[in-house]
Short mmCIF file of C-alpha atoms in Angstrom, two decimals:
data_model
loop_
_atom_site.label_atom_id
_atom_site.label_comp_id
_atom_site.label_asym_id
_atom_site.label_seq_id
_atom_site.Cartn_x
_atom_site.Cartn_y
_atom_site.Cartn_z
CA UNK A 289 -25.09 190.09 -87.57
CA UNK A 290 -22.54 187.73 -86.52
CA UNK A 291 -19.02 188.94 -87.58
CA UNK A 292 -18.10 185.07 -88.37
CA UNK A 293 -20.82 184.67 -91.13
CA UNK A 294 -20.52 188.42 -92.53
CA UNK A 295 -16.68 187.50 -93.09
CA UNK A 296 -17.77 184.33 -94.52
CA UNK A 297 -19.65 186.08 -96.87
CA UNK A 298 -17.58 188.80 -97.54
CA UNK A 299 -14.80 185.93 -98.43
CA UNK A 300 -17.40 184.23 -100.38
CA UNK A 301 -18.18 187.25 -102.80
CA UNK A 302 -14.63 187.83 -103.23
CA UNK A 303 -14.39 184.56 -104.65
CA UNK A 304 -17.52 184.73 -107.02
CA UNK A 305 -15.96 187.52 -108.23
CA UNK A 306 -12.50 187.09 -108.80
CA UNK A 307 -13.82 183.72 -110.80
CA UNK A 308 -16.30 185.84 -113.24
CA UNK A 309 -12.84 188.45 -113.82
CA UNK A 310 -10.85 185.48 -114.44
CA UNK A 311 -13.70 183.62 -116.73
CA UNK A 312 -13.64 180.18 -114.37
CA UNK A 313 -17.05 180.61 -113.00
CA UNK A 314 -19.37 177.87 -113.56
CA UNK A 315 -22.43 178.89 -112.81
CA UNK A 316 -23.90 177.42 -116.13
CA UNK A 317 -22.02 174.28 -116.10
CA UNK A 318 -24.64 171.98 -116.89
CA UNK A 319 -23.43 168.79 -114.28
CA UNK A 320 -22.49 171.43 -111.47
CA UNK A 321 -26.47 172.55 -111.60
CA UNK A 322 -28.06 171.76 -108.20
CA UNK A 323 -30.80 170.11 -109.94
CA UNK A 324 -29.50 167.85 -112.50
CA UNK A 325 -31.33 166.73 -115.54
CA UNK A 326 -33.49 163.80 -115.51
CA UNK A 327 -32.99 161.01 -117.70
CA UNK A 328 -35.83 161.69 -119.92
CA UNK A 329 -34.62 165.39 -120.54
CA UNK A 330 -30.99 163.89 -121.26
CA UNK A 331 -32.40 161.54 -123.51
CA UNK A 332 -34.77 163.94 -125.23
CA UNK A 333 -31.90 166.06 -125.99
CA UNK A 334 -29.82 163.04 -127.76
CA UNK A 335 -32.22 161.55 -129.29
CA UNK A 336 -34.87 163.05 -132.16
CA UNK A 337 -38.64 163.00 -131.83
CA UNK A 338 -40.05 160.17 -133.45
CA UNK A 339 -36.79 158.27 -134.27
CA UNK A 340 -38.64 154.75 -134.32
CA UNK A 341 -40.07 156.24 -137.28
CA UNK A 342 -36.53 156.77 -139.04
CA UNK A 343 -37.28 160.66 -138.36
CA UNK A 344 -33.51 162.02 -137.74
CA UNK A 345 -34.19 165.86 -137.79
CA UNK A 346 -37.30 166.61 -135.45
CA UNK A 347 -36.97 167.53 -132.10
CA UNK A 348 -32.50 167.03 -132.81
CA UNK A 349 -30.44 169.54 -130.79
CA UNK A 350 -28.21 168.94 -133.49
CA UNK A 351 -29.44 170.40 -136.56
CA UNK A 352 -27.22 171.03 -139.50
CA UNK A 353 -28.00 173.31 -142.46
CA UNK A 354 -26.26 171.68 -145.70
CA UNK A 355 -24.44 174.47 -147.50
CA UNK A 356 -25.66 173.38 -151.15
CA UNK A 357 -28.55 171.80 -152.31
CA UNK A 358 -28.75 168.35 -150.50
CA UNK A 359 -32.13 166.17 -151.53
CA UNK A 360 -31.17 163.68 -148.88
CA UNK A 361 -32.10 165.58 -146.03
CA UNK A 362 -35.65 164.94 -146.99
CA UNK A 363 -37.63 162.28 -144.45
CA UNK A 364 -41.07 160.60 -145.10
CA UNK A 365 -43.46 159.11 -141.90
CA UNK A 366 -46.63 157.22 -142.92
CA UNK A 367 -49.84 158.35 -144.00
CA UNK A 368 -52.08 157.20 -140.96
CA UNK A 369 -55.40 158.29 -143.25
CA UNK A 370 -55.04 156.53 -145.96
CA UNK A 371 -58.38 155.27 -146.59
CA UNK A 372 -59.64 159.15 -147.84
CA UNK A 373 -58.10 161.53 -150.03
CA UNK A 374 -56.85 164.87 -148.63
CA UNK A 375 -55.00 168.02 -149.75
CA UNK A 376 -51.30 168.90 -147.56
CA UNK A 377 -50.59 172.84 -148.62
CA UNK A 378 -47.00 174.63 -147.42
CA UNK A 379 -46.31 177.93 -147.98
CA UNK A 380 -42.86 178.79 -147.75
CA UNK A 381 -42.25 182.26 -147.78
CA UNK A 382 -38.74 182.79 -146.76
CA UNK A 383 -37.39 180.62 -150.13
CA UNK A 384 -33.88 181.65 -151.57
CA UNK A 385 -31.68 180.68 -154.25
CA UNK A 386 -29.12 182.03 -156.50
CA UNK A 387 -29.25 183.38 -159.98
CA UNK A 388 -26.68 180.95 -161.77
CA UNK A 389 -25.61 183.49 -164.04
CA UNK A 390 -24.98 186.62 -161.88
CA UNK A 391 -24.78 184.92 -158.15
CA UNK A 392 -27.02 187.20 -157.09
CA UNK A 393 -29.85 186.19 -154.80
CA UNK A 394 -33.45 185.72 -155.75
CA UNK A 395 -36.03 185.47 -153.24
CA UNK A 396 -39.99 183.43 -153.22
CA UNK A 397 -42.27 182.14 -151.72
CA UNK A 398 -42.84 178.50 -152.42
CA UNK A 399 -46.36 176.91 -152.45
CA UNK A 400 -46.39 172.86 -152.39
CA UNK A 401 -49.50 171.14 -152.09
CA UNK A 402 -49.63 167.07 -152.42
CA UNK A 403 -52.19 164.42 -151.63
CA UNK A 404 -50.27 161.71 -150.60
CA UNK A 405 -50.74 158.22 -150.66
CA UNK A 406 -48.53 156.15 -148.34
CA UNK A 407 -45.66 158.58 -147.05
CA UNK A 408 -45.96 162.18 -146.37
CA UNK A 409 -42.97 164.84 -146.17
CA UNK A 410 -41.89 165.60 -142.76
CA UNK A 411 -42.02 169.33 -142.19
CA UNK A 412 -38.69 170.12 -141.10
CA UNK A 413 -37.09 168.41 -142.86
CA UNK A 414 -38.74 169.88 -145.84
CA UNK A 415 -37.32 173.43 -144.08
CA UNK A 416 -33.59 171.97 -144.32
CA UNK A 417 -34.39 170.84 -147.75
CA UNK A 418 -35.42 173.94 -149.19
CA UNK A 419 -32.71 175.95 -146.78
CA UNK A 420 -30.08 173.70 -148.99
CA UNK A 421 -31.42 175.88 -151.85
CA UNK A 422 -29.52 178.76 -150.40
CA UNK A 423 -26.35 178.48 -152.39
CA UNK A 424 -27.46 176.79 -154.63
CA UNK A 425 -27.40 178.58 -158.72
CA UNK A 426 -30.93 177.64 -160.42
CA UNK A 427 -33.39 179.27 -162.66
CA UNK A 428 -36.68 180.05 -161.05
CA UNK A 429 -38.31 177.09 -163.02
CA UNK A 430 -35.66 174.65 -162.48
CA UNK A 431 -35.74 174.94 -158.95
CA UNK A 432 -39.76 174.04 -158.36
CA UNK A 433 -39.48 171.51 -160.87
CA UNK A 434 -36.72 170.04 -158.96
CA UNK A 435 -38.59 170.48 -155.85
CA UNK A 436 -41.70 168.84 -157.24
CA UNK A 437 -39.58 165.55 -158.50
CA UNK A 438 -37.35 165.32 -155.35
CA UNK A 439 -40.64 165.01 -153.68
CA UNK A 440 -42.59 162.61 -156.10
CA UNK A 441 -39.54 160.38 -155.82
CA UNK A 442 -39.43 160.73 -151.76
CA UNK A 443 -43.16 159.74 -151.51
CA UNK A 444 -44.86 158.94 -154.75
CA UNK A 445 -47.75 161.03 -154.11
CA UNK A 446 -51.01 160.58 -155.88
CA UNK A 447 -50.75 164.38 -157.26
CA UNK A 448 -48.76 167.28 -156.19
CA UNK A 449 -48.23 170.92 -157.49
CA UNK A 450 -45.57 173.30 -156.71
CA UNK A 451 -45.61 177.42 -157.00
CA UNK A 452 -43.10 179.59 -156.81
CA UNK A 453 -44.00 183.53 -156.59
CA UNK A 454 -40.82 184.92 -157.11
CA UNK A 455 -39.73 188.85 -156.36
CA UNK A 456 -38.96 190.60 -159.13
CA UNK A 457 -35.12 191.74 -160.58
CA UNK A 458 -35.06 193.53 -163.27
CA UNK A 459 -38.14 194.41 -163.55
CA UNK A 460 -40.20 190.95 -164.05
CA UNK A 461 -41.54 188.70 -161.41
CA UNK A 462 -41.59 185.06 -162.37
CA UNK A 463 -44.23 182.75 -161.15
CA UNK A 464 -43.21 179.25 -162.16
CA UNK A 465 -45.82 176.32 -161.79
CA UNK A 466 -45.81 172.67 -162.27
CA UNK A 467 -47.46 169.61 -161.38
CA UNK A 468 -47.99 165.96 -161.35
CA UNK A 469 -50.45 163.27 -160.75
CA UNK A 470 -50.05 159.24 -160.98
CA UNK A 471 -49.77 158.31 -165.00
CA UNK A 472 -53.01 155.97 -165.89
CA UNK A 473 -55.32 156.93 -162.87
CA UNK A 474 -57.76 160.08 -162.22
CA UNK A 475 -54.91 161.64 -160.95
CA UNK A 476 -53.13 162.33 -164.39
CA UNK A 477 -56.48 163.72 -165.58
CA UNK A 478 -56.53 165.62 -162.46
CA UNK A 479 -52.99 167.13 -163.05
CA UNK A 480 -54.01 168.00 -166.67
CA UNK A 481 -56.96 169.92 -165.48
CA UNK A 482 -55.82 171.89 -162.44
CA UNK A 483 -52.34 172.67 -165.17
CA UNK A 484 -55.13 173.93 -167.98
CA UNK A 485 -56.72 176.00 -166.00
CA UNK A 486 -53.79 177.55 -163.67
CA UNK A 487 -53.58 181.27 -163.15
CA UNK A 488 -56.86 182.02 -165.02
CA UNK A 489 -57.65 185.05 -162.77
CA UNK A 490 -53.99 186.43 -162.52
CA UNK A 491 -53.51 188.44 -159.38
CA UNK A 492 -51.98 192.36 -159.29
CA UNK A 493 -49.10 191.76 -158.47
CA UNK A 494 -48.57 195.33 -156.70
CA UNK A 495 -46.84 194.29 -153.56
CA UNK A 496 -43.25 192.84 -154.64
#
């Protein structure tokens, strides 16, 4: 091997290294990359998915998680089927709130299911929304009630329901449900019907 280029590289190591002791290597600087990002990966990363739709959260590097219940994370896109009726179920399993009297945490798993109209919920920003619930001191029926009229008055749905399955402290396991459907069509009958006959086969509940 040529004594030149071993010294070179010999020289060349010794820098590398010196820079990772000293904590000025660059390796990951992003504009010092060989290959530099193209312009539709730079402007994927500013910009959201879907922002001519007024979507702000999906696909955003930038997501922030409010710190207290905050409604107006919630974002709607249009129903592209509205000409037929259909059923939208989430299950949310990884729900959280706070007892308002003791602070201490309670823990669910929140089941929403709508048929919308016009708008729909977007998805993640339905996760921020009920992340917001985090800190935030509610009984376990307050809190799906809330949930249930944030979301009638982000999309006027034709009928929702929302479930929460909550784990038990104390003892007792609450299972809060309530619903809606549109006042003076089949809907409200609907909502009266599915509410009537809710829970009629009650499950064991042997596993929380």
């Amino acid at each position: 091997m040529d004594m030149n280029f071993r010294d070179e590289m010999k020289k060349m190591f010794e820098e590398v290294i010196g820079e990772i002791k000293s904590g000025t290597a660059d390796f990951f600087d992003e504009e010092k990359k060989p290959f530099p990002k193209s312009e539709k990966e730079t402007q994927t990363e500013k910009s959201p998915v879907r922002a001519d739709e007024g979507l702000q959260n999906l696909g955003s590097k930038n997501t922030k998680y409010a710190s207290d219940y905050s409604p107006e994370v919630l974002e709607t896109f249009d129903n592209k089927h509205p000409d037929n009726d259909y059923f939208v179920k989430f299950n949310c399993p990884e729900f959280t709130s706070l007892c308002p009297i003791t602070g201490q945490p309670d823990f669910a798993t929140i089941y929403i299911s709508y048929i919308p109209d016009k708008k729909m919920v977007e998805s993640k920003s339905l996760k921020l929304y009920l992340f917001s619930f985090r800190n935030h001191g509610d009984f376990h029926e307050d809190c799906v009630n809330i949930i249930m009229k944030d979301l009638i008055k982000l999309m006027n749905p034709k009928y929702i329901e929302v479930w929460g399955k909550f784990l038990p402290r104390g003892g007792i396991s609450i299972d809060p449900y309530c619903n809606y459907g549109r006042p003076d069509t089949k809907w409200e009958k609907l909502a009266w019907e599915r509410l009537s006959h809710h829970d009629l086969y009650p499950e064991n509940v042997d596993n929380r």
